[in-house]
Short mmCIF file of C-alpha atoms and ligand atoms in Angstrom, two decimals:
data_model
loop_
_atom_site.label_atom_id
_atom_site.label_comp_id
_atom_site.label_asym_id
_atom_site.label_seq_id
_atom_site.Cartn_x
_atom_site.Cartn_y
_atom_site.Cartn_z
CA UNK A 21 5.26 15.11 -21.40
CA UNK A 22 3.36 15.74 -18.54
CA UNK A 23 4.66 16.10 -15.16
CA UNK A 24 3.41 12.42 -13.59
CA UNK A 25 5.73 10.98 -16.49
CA UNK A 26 9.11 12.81 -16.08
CA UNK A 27 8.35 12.37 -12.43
CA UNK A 28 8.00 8.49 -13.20
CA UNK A 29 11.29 8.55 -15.42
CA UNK A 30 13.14 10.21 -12.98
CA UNK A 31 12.07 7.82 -9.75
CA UNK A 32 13.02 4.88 -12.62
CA UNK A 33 16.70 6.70 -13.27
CA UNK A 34 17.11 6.35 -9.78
CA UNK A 35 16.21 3.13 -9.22
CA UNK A 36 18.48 2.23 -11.64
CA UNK A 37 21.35 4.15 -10.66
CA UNK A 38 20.48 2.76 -6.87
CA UNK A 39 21.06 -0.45 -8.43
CA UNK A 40 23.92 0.00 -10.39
CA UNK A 41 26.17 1.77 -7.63
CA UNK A 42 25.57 -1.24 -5.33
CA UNK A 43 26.34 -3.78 -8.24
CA UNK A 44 22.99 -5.38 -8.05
CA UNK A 45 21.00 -6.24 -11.76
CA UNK A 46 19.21 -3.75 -13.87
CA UNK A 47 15.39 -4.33 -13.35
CA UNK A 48 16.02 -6.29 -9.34
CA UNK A 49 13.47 -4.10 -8.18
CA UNK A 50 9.90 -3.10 -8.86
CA UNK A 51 8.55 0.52 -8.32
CA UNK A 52 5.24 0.42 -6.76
CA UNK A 53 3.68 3.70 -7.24
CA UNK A 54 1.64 4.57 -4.21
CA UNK A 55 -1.51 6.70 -5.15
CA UNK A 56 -3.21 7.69 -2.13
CA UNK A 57 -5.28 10.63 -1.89
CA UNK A 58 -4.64 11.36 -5.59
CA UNK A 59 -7.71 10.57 -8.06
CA UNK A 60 -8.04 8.10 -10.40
CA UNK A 61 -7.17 10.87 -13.65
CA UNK A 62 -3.58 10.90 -11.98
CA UNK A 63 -3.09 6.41 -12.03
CA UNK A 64 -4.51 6.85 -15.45
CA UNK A 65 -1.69 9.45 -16.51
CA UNK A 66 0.88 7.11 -14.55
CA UNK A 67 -0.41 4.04 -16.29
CA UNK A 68 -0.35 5.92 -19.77
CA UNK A 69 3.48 6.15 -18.59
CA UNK A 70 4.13 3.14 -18.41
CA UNK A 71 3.39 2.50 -14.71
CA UNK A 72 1.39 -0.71 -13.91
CA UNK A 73 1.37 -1.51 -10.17
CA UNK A 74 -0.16 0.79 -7.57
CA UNK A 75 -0.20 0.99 -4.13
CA UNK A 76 -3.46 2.13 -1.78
CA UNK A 77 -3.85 2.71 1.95
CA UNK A 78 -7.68 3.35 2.47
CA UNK A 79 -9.58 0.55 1.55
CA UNK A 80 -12.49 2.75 0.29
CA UNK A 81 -10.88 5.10 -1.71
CA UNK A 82 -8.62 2.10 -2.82
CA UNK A 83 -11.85 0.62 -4.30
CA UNK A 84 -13.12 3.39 -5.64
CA UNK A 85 -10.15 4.15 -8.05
CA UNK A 86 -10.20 0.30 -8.85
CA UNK A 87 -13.84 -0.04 -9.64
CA UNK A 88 -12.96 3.55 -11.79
CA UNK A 89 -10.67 1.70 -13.72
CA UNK A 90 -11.69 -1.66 -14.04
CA UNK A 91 -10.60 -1.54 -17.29
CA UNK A 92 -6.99 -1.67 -16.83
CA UNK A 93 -4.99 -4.83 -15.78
CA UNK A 94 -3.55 -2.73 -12.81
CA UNK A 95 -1.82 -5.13 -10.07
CA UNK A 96 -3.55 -3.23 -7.00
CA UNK A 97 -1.30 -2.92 -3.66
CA UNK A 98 -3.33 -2.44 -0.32
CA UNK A 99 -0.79 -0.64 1.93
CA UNK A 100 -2.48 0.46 4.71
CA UNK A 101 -3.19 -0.93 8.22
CA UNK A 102 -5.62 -3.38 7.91
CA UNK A 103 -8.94 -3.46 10.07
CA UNK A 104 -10.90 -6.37 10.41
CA UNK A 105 -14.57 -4.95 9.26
CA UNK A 106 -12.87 -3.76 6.06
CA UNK A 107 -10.89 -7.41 5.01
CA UNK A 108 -13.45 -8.48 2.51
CA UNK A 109 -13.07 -5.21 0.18
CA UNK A 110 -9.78 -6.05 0.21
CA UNK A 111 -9.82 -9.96 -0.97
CA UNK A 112 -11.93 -9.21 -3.35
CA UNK A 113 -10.29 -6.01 -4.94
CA UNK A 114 -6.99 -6.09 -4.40
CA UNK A 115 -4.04 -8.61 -5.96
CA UNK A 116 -1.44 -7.84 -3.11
CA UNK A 117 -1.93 -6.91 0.66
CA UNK A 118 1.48 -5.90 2.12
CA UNK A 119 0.62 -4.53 5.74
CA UNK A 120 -0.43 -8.12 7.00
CA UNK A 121 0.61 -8.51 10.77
CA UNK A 122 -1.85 -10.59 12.43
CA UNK A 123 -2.89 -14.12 11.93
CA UNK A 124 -6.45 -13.50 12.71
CA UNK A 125 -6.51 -10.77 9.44
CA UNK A 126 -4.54 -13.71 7.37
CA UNK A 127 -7.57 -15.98 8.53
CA UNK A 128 -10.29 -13.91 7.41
CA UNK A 129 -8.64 -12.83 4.08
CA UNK A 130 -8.13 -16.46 3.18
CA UNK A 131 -11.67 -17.25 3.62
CA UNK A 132 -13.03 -14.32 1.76
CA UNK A 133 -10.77 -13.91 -1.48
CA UNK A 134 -13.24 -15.08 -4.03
CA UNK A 135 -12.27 -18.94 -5.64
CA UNK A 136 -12.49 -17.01 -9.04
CA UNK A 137 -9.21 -14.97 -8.63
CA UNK A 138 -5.58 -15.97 -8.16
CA UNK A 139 -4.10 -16.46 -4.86
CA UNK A 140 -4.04 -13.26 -2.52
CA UNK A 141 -0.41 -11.91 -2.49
CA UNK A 142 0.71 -11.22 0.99
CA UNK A 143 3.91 -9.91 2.73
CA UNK A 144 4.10 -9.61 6.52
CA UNK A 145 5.08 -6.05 7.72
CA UNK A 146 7.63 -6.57 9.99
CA UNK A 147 8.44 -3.64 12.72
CA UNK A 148 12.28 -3.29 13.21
CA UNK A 149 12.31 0.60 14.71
CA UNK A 150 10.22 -0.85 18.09
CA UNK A 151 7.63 2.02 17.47
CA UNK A 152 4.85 1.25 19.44
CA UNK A 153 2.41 3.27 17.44
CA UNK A 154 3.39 1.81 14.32
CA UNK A 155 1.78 -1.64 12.65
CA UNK A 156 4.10 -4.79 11.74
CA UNK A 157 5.13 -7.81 13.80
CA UNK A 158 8.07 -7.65 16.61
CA UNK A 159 11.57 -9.44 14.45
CA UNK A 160 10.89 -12.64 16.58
CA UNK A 161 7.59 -13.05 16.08
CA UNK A 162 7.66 -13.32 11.99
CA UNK A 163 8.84 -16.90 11.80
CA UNK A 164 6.15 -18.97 13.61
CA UNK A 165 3.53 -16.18 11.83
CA UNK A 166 5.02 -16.98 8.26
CA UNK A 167 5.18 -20.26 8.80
CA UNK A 168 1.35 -20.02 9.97
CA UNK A 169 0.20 -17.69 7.06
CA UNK A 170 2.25 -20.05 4.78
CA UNK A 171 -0.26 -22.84 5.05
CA UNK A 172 -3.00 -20.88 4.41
CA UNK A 173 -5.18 -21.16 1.22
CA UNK A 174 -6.02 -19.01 -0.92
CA UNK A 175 -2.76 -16.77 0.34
CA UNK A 176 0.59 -16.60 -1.32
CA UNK A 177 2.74 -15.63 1.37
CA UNK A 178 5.76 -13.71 -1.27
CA UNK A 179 8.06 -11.47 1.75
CA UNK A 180 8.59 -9.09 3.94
CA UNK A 181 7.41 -5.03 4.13
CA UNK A 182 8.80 -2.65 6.73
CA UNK A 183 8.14 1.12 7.86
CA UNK A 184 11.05 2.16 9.44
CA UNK A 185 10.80 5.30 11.61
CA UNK A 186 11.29 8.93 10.12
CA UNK A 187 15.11 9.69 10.29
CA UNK A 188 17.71 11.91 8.45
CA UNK A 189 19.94 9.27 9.81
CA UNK A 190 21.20 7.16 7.02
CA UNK A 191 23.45 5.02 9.02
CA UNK A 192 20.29 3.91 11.32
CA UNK A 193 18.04 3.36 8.28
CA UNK A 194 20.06 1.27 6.41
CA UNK A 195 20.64 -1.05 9.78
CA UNK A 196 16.89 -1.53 10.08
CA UNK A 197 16.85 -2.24 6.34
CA UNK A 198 19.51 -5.03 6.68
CA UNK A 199 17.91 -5.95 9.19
CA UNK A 200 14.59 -7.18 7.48
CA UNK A 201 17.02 -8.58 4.78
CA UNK A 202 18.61 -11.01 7.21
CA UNK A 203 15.20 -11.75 8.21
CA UNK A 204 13.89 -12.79 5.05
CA UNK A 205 17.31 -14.87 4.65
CA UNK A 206 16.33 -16.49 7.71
CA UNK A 207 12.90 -17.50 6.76
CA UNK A 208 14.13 -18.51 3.32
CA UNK A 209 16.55 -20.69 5.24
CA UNK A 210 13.70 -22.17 7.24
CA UNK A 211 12.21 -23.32 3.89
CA UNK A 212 9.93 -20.13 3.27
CA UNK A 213 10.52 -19.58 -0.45
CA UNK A 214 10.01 -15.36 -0.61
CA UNK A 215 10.78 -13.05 -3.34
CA UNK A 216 9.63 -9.46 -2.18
CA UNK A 217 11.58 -7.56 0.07
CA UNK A 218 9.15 -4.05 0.29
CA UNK A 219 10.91 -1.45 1.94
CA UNK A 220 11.82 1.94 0.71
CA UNK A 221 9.68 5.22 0.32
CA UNK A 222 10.34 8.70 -1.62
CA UNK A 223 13.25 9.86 1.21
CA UNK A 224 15.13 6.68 1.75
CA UNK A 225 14.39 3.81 -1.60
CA UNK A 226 18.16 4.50 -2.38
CA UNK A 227 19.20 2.99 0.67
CA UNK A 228 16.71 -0.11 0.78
CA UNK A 229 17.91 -0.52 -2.58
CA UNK A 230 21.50 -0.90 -1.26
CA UNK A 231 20.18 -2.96 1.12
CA UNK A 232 18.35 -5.79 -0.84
CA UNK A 233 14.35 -4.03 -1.63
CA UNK A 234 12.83 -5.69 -4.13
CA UNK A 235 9.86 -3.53 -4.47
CA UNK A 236 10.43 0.40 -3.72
CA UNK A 237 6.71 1.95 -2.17
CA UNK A 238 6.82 5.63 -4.15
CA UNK A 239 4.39 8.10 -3.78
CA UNK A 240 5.27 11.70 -3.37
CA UNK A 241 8.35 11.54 -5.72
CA UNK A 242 5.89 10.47 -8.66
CA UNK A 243 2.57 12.44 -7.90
CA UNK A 244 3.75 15.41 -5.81
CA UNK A 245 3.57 17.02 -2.01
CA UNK A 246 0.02 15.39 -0.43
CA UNK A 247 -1.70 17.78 1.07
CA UNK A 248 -3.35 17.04 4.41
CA UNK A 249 -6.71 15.67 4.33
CA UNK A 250 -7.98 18.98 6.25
CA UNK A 251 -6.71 21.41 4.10
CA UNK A 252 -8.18 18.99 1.18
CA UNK A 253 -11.58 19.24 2.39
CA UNK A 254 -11.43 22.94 2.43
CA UNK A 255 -10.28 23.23 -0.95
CA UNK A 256 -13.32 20.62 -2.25
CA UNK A 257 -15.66 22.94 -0.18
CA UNK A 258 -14.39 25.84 -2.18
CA UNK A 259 -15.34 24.28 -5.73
C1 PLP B 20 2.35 6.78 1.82
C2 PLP B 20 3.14 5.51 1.84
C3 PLP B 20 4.26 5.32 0.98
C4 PLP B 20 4.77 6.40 0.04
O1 PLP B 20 5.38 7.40 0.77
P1 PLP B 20 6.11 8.64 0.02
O2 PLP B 20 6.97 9.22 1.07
O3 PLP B 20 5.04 9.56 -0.44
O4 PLP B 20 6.90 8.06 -1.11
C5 PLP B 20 4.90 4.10 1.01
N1 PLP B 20 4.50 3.10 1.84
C6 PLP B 20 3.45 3.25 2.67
C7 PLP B 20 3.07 2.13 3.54
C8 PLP B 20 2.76 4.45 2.70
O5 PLP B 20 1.74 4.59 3.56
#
């Protein structure tokens, strides 16, 4: 046993306990393990365990670990904020793009996933905490945007991804949870079939989970403390 696989078991106990204290199904939601800035060794150990979706931010180093491990039927997550010189790396490496907020990005990835692979799958990050800084669409501007996405081809629009600010308040977290919930009800009740609700991170996936996630976003609880990319370079130097 290595410490990426106990690490894995232990996110999956409490996932399931998540589940089970709010009387939801065994198995209603999917861990996405989120890999950034670890190497592609560490998604191999993960994968070994059992693990088979993972979840990038940087499109290059994203497509590095894929191209690494081509061999493996990984479903690849890109995660990040999205830039619009970097959208054809994306449709043509990735199975699921969860940080989409603009039309114009929806656009472009449409025309450049290749005809040779499945449908791109897309959820629309939605920003409920008003953050100014952060990515996602304001809560009334997701309908018309779905509904826009949603007759795009080559794009499988499948639900909704949120960020919510950093807080030690559970109270507040689980509002802005419920609150992307409600919105997903509401575009289901416009006629937008969705089955992903992504929302929930190493600090707060119990509480999305009481709140509806579908798909928990893990990193540090499965791979360990990230170091910052300063301190990183400095250490490579040192080698
Ligand atoms: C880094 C990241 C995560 C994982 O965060 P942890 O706190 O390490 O679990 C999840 N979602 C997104 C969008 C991220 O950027």
């Amino acid at each position: 046993m290595n410490k990426i696989s106990d690490n894995l078991q232990a996110v999956q106990a409490r996932i399931a306990a998540a589940l089970q204290a709010c009387g939801r199904p065994a198995g209603a939601v999917s861990l996405l393990a989120v890999a950034k800035t670890w190497p592609a060794a560490d998604v191999q150990t993960a994968w070994n365990a059992g693990q088979r979706a993972f979840g990038e931010n940087y499109v290059q180093e994203g497509v590095t670990k894929i191209t690494a491990l081509a061999g493996l039927p990984i479903e690849w997550h890109f995660i990040g904020p999205l830039q619009g010189n970097k959208t054809r790396l994306v449709a043509e490496h990735f199975s699921w793009v969860q940080g989409l907020d603009r039309l114009k990005m929806a656009e472009r990835l449409a025309v450049q996933r290749p005809p040779h692979l499945p449908p791109l799958n897309v959820c629309l990050q939605v920003n409920v905490s008003g953050e100014a800084s952060k990515g996602g669409v304001a809560p009334d501007e997701v309908l018309p945007l779905a509904q826009a996405v949603a007759r795009l081809p080559r794009l499988r629009l499948r639900g909704l991804m949120t960020i919510p600010e950093p807080s030690e308040d559970e109270a507040l977290l689980r509002q802005r949870f419920r609150q992307v919930r409600e919105l997903r009800d509401h575009l289901e009740a416009a006629g937008l079939p969705l089955d992903t609700l992504s929302m929930g991170m190493s600090h707060d996936f119990e509480l999305a989970i009481t709140e509806g996630a579908t798909l928990v976003r893990v990193g540090t609880a499965i791979f360990g403390a990230r170091v910052p990319q300063g301190v990183r370079q400095a250490q490579n130097d040192c080698r």
